[in-house]
PDB file of C-alpha atoms in Angstrom:
ATOM      1  CA  MET T   1     -39.056-165.204  19.083  1.00 47.00           C
ATOM      2  CA  GLU T   2     -37.581-166.318  22.406  1.00 56.00           C
ATOM      3  CA  HIS T   3     -34.083-165.203  23.202  1.00 59.00           C
ATOM      4  CA  ILE T   4     -31.561-167.466  24.840  1.00 63.00           C
ATOM      5  CA  VAL T   5     -30.579-166.471  28.349  1.00 62.00           C
ATOM      6  CA  GLN T   6     -27.010-167.237  29.352  1.00 68.00           C
ATOM      7  CA  ARG T   7     -25.837-167.467  32.921  1.00 66.00           C
ATOM      8  CA  LYS T   8     -22.974-169.001  34.837  1.00 68.00           C
ATOM      9  CA  ALA T   9     -24.022-171.989  36.932  1.00 64.00           C
ATOM     10  CA  ASP T  10     -22.624-172.756  40.368  1.00 62.00           C
ATOM     11  CA  ASN T  11     -20.330-175.360  38.826  1.00 67.00           C
ATOM     12  CA  GLY T  12     -18.779-172.707  36.542  1.00 72.00           C
ATOM     13  CA  LEU T  13     -20.429-173.879  33.335  1.00 70.00           C
ATOM     14  CA  ILE T  14     -22.296-171.445  31.109  1.00 72.00           C
ATOM     15  CA  VAL T  15     -25.949-172.458  30.955  1.00 68.00           C
ATOM     16  CA  GLU T  16     -28.213-171.440  28.102  1.00 70.00           C
ATOM     17  CA  THR T  17     -31.950-171.626  28.487  1.00 68.00           C
ATOM     18  CA  ILE T  18     -35.049-170.399  26.740  1.00 73.00           C
ATOM     19  CA  LEU T  19     -37.341-171.600  29.496  1.00 77.00           C
ATOM     20  CA  ARG T  20     -39.572-168.944  31.006  1.00 81.00           C
ATOM     21  CA  TRP T  21     -42.232-169.343  33.649  1.00 86.00           C
ATOM     22  CA  THR T  22     -45.505-168.622  31.875  1.00 88.00           C
ATOM     23  CA  GLY T  23     -47.847-169.907  34.550  1.00 89.00           C
ATOM     24  CA  SER T  24     -49.384-167.554  37.075  1.00 86.00           C
ATOM     25  CA  LYS T  25     -47.335-166.034  39.870  1.00 87.00           C
ATOM     26  CA  ARG T  26     -49.712-167.621  42.360  1.00 85.00           C
ATOM     27  CA  ALA T  27     -48.985-171.036  40.890  1.00 88.00           C
ATOM     28  CA  LEU T  28     -45.263-170.381  41.202  1.00 91.00           C
ATOM     29  CA  VAL T  29     -45.664-169.259  44.811  1.00 90.00           C
ATOM     30  CA  GLU T  30     -47.626-172.437  45.536  1.00 89.00           C
ATOM     31  CA  LEU T  31     -44.830-174.504  43.991  1.00 92.00           C
ATOM     32  CA  ILE T  32     -42.109-172.644  45.924  1.00 93.00           C
ATOM     33  CA  TYR T  33     -43.929-173.121  49.219  1.00 90.00           C
ATOM     34  CA  ALA T  34     -44.487-176.809  48.480  1.00 91.00           C
ATOM     35  CA  LEU T  35     -40.806-177.365  47.690  1.00 94.00           C
ATOM     36  CA  GLU T  36     -39.732-175.529  50.846  1.00 94.00           C
ATOM     37  CA  THR T  37     -42.259-177.342  53.034  1.00 91.00           C
ATOM     38  CA  ASN T  38     -41.151-180.683  51.645  1.00 94.00           C
ATOM     39  CA  GLY T  39     -37.470-179.833  52.219  1.00 97.00           C
ATOM     40  CA  ASP T  40     -36.521-180.441  48.599  1.00 96.00           C
ATOM     41  CA  PHE T  41     -33.509-178.081  48.430  1.00 96.00           C
ATOM     42  CA  ASN T  42     -30.243-178.361  50.356  1.00 97.00           C
ATOM     43  CA  LYS T  43     -31.548-181.153  52.566  1.00 96.00           C
ATOM     44  CA  GLY T  44     -34.344-178.933  53.843  1.00 96.00           C
ATOM     45  CA  THR T  45     -32.160-175.977  54.845  1.00 97.00           C
ATOM     46  CA  ALA T  46     -33.001-173.632  51.942  1.00 97.00           C
ATOM     47  CA  THR T  47     -35.197-170.686  52.893  1.00 94.00           C
ATOM     48  CA  LEU T  48     -38.287-169.553  51.024  1.00 91.00           C
ATOM     49  CA  LYS T  49     -36.429-166.446  49.913  1.00 92.00           C
ATOM     50  CA  GLU T  50     -33.493-168.479  48.569  1.00 95.00           C
ATOM     51  CA  ILE T  51     -35.813-170.733  46.599  1.00 95.00           C
ATOM     52  CA  ALA T  52     -37.803-167.765  45.281  1.00 93.00           C
ATOM     53  CA  VAL T  53     -34.649-165.936  44.149  1.00 91.00           C
ATOM     54  CA  TYR T  54     -33.452-169.102  42.413  1.00 90.00           C
ATOM     55  CA  PHE T  55     -36.727-169.432  40.502  1.00 90.00           C
ATOM     56  CA  GLU T  56     -36.696-165.733  39.630  1.00 86.00           C
ATOM     57  CA  ARG T  57     -33.245-166.053  38.094  1.00 82.00           C
ATOM     58  CA  MET T  58     -33.856-169.368  36.354  1.00 83.00           C
ATOM     59  CA  PHE T  59     -37.176-168.443  34.801  1.00 82.00           C
ATOM     60  CA  SER T  60     -36.897-164.662  34.354  1.00 78.00           C
ATOM     61  CA  ILE T  61     -39.839-163.768  36.581  1.00 84.00           C
ATOM     62  CA  ASP T  62     -40.374-161.489  39.551  1.00 87.00           C
ATOM     63  CA  VAL T  63     -42.169-163.514  42.218  1.00 87.00           C
ATOM     64  CA  GLY T  64     -43.205-160.312  43.958  1.00 85.00           C
ATOM     65  CA  ALA T  65     -44.634-160.244  47.468  1.00 85.00           C
ATOM     66  CA  LEU T  66     -44.049-163.881  48.358  1.00 83.00           C
ATOM     67  CA  TYR T  67     -45.595-163.801  51.826  1.00 83.00           C
ATOM     68  CA  LEU T  68     -48.634-161.789  50.701  1.00 85.00           C
ATOM     69  CA  SER T  69     -49.282-164.300  47.916  1.00 79.00           C
ATOM     70  CA  TYR T  70     -48.959-167.097  50.462  1.00 76.00           C
ATOM     71  CA  LEU T  71     -51.505-165.421  52.756  1.00 81.00           C
ATOM     72  CA  GLU T  72     -53.921-165.118  49.840  1.00 79.00           C
ATOM     73  CA  MET T  73     -53.419-168.798  49.063  1.00 75.00           C
ATOM     74  CA  ARG T  74     -54.021-169.789  52.699  1.00 76.00           C
ATOM     75  CA  SER T  75     -57.168-167.649  52.914  1.00 79.00           C
ATOM     76  CA  ARG T  76     -58.909-169.516  50.089  1.00 73.00           C
ATOM     77  CA  LYS T  77     -62.084-171.097  51.397  1.00 71.00           C
ATOM     78  CA  THR T  78     -61.701-174.141  49.157  1.00 72.00           C
ATOM     79  CA  ASN T  79     -58.902-175.693  47.148  1.00 70.00           C
ATOM     80  CA  ARG T  80     -55.937-173.963  48.791  1.00 70.00           C
ATOM     81  CA  THR T  81     -53.559-175.824  46.517  1.00 74.00           C
ATOM     82  CA  ARG T  82     -55.338-175.062  43.257  1.00 77.00           C
ATOM     83  CA  TYR T  83     -52.189-175.468  41.125  1.00 76.00           C
ATOM     84  CA  PHE T  84     -51.500-178.979  42.392  1.00 76.00           C
ATOM     85  CA  GLY T  85     -55.170-179.853  42.045  1.00 78.00           C
ATOM     86  CA  ASN T  86     -55.039-178.846  38.384  1.00 81.00           C
ATOM     87  CA  ILE T  87     -51.906-180.926  37.839  1.00 83.00           C
ATOM     88  CA  ALA T  88     -53.510-183.941  39.523  1.00 81.00           C
ATOM     89  CA  ASN T  89     -56.633-183.607  37.381  1.00 82.00           C
ATOM     90  CA  LYS T  90     -54.640-183.304  34.162  1.00 84.00           C
ATOM     91  CA  SER T  91     -52.355-186.226  34.962  1.00 84.00           C
ATOM     92  CA  ALA T  92     -55.057-188.611  36.195  1.00 77.00           C
ATOM     93  CA  PRO T  93     -55.688-191.539  33.854  1.00 78.00           C
ATOM     94  CA  LYS T  94     -58.684-191.023  31.610  1.00 71.00           C
ATOM     95  CA  ASN T  95     -61.378-193.670  31.803  1.00 64.00           C
ATOM     96  CA  GLY T  96     -62.920-194.863  28.621  1.00 51.00           C
TER      97      GLY T  96
END
């Protein structure tokens, strides 16, 4: 059974969530890097570390060695953005 996690949001409200990141850490790192690269937080001023800490707190996961995971992702010979490739394949319209 999942337990509800309570935390105080920046606006002072108590937030309850049962959401947990259950994907791979590499997928999460790929997502964090994509969001930072695209400037999706704080008008592009949020750092990788700030985004990673936010995700760690929100989804009860330790991202771990963020930069090392990024280097592993960049060193892939093919399909460097495997997570986004999987999402694209799953969300593409099915023919037939």
